GROMACS .gro file of C-alpha atoms in nm:
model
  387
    1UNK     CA    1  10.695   6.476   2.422
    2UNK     CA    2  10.467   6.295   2.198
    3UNK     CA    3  10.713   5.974   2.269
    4UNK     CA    4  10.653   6.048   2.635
    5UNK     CA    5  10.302   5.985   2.598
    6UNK     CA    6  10.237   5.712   2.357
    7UNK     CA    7  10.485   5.509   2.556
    8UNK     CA    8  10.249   5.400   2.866
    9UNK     CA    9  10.335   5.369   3.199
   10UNK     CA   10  10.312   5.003   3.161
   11UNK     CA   11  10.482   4.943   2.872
   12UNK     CA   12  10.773   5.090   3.040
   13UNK     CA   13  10.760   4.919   3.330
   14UNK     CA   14  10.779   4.582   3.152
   15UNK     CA   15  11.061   4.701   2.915
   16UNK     CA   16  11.259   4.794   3.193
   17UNK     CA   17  11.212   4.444   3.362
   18UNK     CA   18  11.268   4.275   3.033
   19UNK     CA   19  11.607   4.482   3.000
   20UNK     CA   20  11.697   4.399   3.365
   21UNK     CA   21  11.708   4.032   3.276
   22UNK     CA   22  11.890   4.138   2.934
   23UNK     CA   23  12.175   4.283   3.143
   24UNK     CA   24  12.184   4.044   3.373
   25UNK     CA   25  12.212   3.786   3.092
   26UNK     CA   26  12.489   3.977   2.938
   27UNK     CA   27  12.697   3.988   3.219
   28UNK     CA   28  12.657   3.596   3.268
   29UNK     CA   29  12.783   3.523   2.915
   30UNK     CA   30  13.068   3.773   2.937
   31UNK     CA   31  13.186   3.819   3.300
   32UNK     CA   32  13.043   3.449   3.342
   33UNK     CA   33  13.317   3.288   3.117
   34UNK     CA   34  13.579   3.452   3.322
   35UNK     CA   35  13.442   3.356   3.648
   36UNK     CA   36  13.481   3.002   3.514
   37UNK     CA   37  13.814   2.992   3.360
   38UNK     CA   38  13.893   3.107   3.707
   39UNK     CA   39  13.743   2.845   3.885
   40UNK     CA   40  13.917   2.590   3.616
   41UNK     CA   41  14.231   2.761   3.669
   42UNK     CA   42  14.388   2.467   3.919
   43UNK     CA   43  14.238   2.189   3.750
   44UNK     CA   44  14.342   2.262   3.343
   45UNK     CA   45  14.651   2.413   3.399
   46UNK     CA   46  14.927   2.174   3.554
   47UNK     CA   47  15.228   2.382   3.442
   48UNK     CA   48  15.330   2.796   3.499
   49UNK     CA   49  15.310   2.828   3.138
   50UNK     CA   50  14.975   2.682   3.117
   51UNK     CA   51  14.855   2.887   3.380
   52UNK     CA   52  14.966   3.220   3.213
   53UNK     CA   53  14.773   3.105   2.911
   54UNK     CA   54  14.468   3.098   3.151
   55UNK     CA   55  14.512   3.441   3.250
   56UNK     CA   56  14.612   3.586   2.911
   57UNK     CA   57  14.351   3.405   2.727
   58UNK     CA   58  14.094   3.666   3.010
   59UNK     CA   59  14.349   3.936   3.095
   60UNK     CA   60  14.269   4.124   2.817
   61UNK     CA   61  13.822   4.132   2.848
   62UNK     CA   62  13.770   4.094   3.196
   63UNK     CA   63  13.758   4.485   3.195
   64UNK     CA   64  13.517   4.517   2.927
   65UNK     CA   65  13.307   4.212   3.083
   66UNK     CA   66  13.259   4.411   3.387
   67UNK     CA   67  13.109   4.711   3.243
   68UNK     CA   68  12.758   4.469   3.230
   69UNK     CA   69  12.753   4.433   3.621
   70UNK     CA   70  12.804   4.824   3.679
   71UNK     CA   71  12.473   4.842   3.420
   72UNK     CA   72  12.305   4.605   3.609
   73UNK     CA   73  12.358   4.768   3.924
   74UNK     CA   74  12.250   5.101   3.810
   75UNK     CA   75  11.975   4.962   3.615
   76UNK     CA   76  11.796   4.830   3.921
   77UNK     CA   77  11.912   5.159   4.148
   78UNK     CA   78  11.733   5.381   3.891
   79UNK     CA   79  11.470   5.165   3.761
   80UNK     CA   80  11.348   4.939   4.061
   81UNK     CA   81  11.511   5.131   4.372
   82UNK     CA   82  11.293   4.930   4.633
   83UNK     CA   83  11.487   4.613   4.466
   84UNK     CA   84  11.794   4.790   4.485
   85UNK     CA   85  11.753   4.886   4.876
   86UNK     CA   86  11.611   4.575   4.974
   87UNK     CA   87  11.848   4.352   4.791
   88UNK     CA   88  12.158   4.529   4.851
   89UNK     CA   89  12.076   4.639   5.239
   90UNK     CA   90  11.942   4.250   5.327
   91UNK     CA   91  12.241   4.060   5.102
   92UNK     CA   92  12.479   4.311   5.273
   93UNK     CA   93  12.707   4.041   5.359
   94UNK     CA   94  12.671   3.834   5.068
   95UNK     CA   95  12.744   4.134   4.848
   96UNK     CA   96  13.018   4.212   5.043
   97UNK     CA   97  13.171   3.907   5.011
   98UNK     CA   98  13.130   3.902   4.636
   99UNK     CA   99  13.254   4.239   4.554
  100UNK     CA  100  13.554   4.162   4.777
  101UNK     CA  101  13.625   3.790   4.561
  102UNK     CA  102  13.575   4.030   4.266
  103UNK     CA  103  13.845   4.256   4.414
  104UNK     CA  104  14.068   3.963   4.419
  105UNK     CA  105  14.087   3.921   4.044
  106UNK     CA  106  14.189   4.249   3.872
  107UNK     CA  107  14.441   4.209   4.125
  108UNK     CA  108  14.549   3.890   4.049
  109UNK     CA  109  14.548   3.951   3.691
  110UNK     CA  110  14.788   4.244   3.765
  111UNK     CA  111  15.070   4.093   3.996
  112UNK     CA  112  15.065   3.762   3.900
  113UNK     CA  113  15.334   3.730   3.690
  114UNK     CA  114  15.565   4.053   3.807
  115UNK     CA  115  15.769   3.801   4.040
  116UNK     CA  116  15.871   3.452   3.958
  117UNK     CA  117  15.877   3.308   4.259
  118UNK     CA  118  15.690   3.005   4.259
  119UNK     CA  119  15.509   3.120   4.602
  120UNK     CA  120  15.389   3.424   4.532
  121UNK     CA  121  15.225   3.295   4.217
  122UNK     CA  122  15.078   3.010   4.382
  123UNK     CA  123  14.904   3.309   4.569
  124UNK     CA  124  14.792   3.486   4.334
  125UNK     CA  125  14.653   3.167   4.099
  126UNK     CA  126  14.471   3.115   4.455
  127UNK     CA  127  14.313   3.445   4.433
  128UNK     CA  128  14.193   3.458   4.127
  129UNK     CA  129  14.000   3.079   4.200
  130UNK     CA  130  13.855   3.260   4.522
  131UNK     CA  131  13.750   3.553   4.290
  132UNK     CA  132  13.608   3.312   4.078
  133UNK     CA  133  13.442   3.043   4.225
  134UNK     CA  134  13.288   3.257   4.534
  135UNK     CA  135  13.073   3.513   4.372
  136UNK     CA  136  12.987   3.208   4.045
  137UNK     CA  137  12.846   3.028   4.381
  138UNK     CA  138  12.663   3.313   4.557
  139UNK     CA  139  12.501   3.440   4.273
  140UNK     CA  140  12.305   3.158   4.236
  141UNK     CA  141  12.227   3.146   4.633
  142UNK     CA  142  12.073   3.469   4.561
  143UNK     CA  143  11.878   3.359   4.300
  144UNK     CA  144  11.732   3.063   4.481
  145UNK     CA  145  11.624   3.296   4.815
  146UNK     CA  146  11.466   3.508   4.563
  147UNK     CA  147  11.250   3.181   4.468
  148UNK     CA  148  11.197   3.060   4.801
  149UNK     CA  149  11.144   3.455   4.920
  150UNK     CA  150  11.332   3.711   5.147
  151UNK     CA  151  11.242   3.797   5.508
  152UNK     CA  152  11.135   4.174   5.443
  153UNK     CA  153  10.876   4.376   5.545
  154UNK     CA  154  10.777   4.737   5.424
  155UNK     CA  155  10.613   4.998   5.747
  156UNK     CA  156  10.356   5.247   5.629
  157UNK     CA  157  10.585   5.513   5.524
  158UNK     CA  158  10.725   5.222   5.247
  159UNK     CA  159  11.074   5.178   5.472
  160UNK     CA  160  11.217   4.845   5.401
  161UNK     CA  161  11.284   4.625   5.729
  162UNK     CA  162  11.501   4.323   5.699
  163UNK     CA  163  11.474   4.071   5.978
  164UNK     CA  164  11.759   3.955   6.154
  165UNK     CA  165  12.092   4.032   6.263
  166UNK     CA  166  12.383   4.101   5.995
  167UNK     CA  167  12.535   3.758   5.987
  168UNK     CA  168  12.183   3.635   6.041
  169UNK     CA  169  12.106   3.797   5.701
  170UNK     CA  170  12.418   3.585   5.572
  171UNK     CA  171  12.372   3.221   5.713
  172UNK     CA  172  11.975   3.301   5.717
  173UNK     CA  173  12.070   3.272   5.276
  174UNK     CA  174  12.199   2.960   5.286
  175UNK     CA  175  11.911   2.736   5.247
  176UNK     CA  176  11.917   2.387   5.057
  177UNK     CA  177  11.759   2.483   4.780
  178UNK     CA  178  11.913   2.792   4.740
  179UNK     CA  179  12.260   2.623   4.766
  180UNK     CA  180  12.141   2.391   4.537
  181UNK     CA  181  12.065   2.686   4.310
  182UNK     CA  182  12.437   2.776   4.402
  183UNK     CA  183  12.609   2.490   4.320
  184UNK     CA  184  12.416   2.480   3.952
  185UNK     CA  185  12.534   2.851   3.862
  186UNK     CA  186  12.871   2.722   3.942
  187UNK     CA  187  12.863   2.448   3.733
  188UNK     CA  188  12.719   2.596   3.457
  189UNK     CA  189  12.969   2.925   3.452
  190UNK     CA  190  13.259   2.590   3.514
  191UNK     CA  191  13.073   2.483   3.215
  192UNK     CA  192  13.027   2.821   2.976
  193UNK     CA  193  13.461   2.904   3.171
  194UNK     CA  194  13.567   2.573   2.980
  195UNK     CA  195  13.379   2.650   2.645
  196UNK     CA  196  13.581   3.020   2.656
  197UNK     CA  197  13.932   2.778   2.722
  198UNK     CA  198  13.838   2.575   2.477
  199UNK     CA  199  13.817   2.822   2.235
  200UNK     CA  200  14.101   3.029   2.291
  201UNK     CA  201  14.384   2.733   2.379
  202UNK     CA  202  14.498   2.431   2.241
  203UNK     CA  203  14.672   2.095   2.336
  204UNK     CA  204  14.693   1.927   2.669
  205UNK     CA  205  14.531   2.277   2.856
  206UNK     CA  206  14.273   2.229   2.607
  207UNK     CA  207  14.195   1.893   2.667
  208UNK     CA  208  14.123   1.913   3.005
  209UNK     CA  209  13.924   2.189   2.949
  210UNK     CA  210  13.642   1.921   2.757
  211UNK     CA  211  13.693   1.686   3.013
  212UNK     CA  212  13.614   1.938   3.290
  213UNK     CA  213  13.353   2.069   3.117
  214UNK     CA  214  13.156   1.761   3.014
  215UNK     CA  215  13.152   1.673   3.406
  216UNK     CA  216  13.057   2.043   3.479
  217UNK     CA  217  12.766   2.004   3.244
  218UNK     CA  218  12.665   1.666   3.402
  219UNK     CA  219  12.585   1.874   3.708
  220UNK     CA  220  12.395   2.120   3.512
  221UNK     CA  221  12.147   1.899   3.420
  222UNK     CA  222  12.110   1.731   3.735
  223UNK     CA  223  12.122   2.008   3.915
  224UNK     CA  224  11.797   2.214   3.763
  225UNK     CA  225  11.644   1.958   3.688
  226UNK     CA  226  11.632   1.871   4.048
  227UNK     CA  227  11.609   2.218   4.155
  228UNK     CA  228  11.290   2.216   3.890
  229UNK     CA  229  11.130   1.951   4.106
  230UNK     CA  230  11.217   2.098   4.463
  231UNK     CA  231  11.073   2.422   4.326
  232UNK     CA  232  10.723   2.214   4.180
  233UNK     CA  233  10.730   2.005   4.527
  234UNK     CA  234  10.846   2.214   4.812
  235UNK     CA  235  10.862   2.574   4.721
  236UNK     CA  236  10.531   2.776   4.739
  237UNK     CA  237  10.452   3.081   4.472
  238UNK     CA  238  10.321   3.399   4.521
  239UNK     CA  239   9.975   3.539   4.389
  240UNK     CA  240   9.799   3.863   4.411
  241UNK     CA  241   9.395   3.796   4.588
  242UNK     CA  242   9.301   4.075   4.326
  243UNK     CA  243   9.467   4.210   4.003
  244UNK     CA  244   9.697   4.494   4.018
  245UNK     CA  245   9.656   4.814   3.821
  246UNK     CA  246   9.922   4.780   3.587
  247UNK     CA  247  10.000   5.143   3.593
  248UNK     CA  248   9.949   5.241   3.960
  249UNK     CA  249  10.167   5.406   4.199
  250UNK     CA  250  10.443   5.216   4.290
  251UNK     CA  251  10.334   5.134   4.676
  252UNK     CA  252  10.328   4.767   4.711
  253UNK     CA  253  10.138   4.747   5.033
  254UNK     CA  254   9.804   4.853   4.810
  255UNK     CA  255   9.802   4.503   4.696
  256UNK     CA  256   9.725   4.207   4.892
  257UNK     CA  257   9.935   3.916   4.770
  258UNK     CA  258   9.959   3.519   4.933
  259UNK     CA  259  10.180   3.274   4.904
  260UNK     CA  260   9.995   3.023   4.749
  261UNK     CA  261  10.035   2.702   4.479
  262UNK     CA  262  10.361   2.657   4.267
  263UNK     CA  263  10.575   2.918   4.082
  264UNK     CA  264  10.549   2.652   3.801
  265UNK     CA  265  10.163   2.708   3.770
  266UNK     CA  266  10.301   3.005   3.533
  267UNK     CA  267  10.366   2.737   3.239
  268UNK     CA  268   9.974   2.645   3.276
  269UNK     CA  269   9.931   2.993   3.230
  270UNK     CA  270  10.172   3.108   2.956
  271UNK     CA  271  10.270   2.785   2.782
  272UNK     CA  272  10.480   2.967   2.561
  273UNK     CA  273  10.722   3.044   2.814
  274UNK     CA  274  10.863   2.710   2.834
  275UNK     CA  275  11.092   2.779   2.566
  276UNK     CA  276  11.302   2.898   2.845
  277UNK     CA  277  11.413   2.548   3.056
  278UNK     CA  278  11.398   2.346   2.709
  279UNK     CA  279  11.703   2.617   2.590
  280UNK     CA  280  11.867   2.573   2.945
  281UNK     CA  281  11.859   2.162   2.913
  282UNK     CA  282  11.860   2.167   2.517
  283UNK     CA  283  12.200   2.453   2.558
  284UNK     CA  284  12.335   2.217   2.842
  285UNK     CA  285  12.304   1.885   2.621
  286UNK     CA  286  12.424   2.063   2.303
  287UNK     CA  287  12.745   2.217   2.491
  288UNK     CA  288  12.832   1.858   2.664
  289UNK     CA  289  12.806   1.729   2.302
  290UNK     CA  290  13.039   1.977   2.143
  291UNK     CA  291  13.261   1.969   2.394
  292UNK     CA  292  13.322   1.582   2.344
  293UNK     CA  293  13.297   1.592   1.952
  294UNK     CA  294  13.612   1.803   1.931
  295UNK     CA  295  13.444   2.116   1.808
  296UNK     CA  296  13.638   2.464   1.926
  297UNK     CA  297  13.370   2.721   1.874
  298UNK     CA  298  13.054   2.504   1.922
  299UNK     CA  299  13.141   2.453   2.317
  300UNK     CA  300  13.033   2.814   2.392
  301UNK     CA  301  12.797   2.941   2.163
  302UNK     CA  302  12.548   2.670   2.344
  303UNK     CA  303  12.680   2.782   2.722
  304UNK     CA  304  12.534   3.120   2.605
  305UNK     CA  305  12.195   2.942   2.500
  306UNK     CA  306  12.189   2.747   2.828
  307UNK     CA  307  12.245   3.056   3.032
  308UNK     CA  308  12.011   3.258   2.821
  309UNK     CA  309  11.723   2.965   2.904
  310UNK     CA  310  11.808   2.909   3.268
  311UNK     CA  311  11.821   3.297   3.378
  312UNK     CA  312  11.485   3.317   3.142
  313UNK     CA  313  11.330   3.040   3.294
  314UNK     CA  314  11.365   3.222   3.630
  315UNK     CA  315  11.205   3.560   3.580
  316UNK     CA  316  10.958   3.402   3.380
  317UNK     CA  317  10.750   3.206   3.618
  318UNK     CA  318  10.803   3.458   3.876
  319UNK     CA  319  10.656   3.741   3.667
  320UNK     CA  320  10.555   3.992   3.779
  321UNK     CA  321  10.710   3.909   4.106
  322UNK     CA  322  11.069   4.070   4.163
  323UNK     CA  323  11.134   4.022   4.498
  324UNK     CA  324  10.859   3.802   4.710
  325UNK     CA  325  10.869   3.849   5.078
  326UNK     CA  326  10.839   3.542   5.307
  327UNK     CA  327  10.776   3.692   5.590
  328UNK     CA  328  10.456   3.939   5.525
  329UNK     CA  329  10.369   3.840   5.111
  330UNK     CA  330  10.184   4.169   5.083
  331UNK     CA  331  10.502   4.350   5.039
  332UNK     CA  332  10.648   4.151   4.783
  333UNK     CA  333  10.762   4.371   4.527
  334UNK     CA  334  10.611   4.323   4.163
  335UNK     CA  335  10.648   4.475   3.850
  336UNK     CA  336  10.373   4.681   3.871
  337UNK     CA  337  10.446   4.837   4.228
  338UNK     CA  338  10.821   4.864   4.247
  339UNK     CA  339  10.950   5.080   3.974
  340UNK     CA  340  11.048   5.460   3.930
  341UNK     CA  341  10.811   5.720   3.799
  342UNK     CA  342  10.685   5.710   3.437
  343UNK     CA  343  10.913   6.004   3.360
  344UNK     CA  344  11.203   5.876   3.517
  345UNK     CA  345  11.164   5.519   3.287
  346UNK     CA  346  11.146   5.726   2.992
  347UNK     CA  347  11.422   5.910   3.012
  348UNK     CA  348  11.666   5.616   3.152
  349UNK     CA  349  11.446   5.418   2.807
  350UNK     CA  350  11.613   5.733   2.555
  351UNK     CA  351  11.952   5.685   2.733
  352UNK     CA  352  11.983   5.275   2.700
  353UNK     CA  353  11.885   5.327   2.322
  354UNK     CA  354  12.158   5.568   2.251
  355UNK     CA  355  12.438   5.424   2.486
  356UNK     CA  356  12.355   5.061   2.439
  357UNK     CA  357  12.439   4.970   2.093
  358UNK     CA  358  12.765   5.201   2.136
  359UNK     CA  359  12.855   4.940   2.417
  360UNK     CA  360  12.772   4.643   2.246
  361UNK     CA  361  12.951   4.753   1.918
  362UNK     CA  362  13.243   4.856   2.104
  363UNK     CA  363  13.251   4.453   2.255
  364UNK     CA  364  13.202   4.337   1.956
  365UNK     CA  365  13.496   4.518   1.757
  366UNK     CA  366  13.750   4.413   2.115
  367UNK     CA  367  13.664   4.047   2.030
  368UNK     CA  368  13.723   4.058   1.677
  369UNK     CA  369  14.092   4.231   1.751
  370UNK     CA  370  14.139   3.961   1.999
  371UNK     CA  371  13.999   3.701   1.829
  372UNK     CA  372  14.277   3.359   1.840
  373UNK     CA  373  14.412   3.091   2.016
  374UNK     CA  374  14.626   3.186   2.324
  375UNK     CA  375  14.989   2.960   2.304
  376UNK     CA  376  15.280   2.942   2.501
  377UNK     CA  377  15.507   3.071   2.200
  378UNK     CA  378  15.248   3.379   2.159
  379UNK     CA  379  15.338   3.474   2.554
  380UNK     CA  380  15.682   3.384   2.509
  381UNK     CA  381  15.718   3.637   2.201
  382UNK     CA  382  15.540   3.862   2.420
  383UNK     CA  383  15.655   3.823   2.742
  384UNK     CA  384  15.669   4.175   2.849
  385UNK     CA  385  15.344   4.249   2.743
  386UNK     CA  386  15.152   3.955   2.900
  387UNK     CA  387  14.973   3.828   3.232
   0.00000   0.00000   0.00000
């Protein structure tokens, strides 16, 4: 009880946004890795052998890696559930589509190999690209409509209106820039998939991996850095007329917000928050460099760093903003106006500190048993056992 109370409203508001973005991060460098071996998968691997070392050198995480996403998703049900209805209700189709790629790959992990006919593995390597490459692409759609801001409205009674028909809602997301924002979370998962290959396989699968990578990076750092100058040129922020009370009721129509200036204004602001884009191009640059000096472990340790700055750099300049609207700014959802209650934070806050370093020590310990390179003789010794 005394916990309860010296823990303010506030203060648990923020530390539930800043462990939003933590999960959200986590699944990126775990589940993202997978999602671009996947998409690698017909490029790197010209052989059947070298294609089961793709899926063997995932098979055995992918699980694990998925068990970030299902935290996400109840992080933002319990913590921020105008986010989650908005989001989920107005994406429908987009989320459908991803969940149903996702599908795709436990599946093609499982019957891949239990037939060797040449055609029904074709199929399944198919799959598992689809599964890989489609929700790697509309995640970062999603980001970018989040920028540019979602056509939502909220009546009196706080019930969320999306405008437009269903596949309205789905064409209506892809925008330019938020395609652009598409195509650079593709790249840069392509990028962090070929670091994971990289370190897990060796020879000519290995090889390709680099070169694949180095070209995947290329487009990284085109990509946001043009997608930083779209969103300084041609995207407009969000501002509130008046400051929020930080610990008011969570009713954003209280607040009257306009879309005004640049979301970039926020490094005038905070200067100290653009740490974040020098990690994503500094991560980028490092991971391109690694990945042509012949180093094995190097590769994805700085994928990790670019995806920690990129995702950063996001929620950064947007703070406190979670979800802008384009079509009526005054209910945009913020930080301060979209959360649970003050008890309900609290007790989800004593849950993540006992559960969460049981998860991550549990990862930890399943990459330390799997820890090696994944070869054709290891999958040939183990045939039964393998993907």
């Amino acid at each position: 009880m005394i916990l309860y109370e010296l823990i303010s409203f506030e203060a648990l508001r923020v530390i539930w946004w800043l462990l939003m973005g933590v999960l959200l991060i986590a699944f990126a460098m775990t589940d993202g890795f997978d999602m671009g071996a996947g998409t690698l998968l017909p490029f790197v691997a010209r052989t059947d052998i070298e294609r089961r070392v793709v899926f063997n050198t995932m098979g055995p995480v992918w699980e694990g890696n998925q068990v970030w996403f299902i935290l996400g998703g109840g992080a933002i049900f319990a913590a921020w559930p105008p986010l989650y209805a908005i989001s989920f209700s107005g994406f429908y189709l987009a989320m459908f589509l991803i969940l149903g790629a996702m599908i795709l790959r436990p599946v093609a992990f499982k019957y891949r190999s239990k037939r060797k006919d040449p055609r029904w593995r074709a199929m399944w390597d198919r799959a598992l690209f689809i599964g890989s490459a489609v929700p790697a692409l509309l995640f970062g759609v999603a980001v970018g409509n989040v920028l540019l801001g979602v056509p939502f409205h909220l009546t009196p009674s706080l019930m969320p209106v999306y405008e437009g028909g269903l596949f309205a809602k789905f064409f209506g997301l892809l925008r330019p820039f938020a395609l652009l924002c598409g195509v650079v979370s593709l790249a840069l998962l392509v990028l962090h998939g070929a670091g994971w290959l990289v370190l897990k396989t060796t020879g000519d699968l290995q090889s390709r991996a680099r070169r694949y990578g180095v070209r995947a990076g290329l487009v990284v750092l085109a990509g946001y850095a043009l997608a930083g100058l779209w969103l300084y040129f041609g995207v407009t922020g969000y501002a509130f007329v008046t400051p929020p009370a930080h610990d008011g009721p969570s009713n954003p129509l209280i607040h009257e917000v306009l879309r005004q200036g640049s979301w970039l204004a926020a490094y005038g602001e905070r200067p100290w928050i653009l740490i974040a884009p020098v990690l994503g191009f500094l991560g980028t640059l490092l991971a391109i460099g690694a990945l042509r000096s012949g180093r094995d472990t190097l590769p994805i340790l700085c994928s990790q760093m670019a995806i920690f700055g990129m995702i950063s750099s996001v929620g950064l300049v947007m703070f406190p903003f979670i979800l802008p609207s384009s079509t009526h700014p005054t209910s945009s959802l913020s930080v301060w106006d979209a959360s649970s209650s003050h008890q309900t934070l609290f007790v989800m806050l004593v849950a993540g500190v006992i559960f969460l370093p049981l998860i991550i020590a549990y990862t930890a310990w399943v990459y330390r048993v799997l820890w090696g390179k994944v070869t054709p003789e290891s999958i040939d010794e183990n045939d039964t056992h393998a993907y």
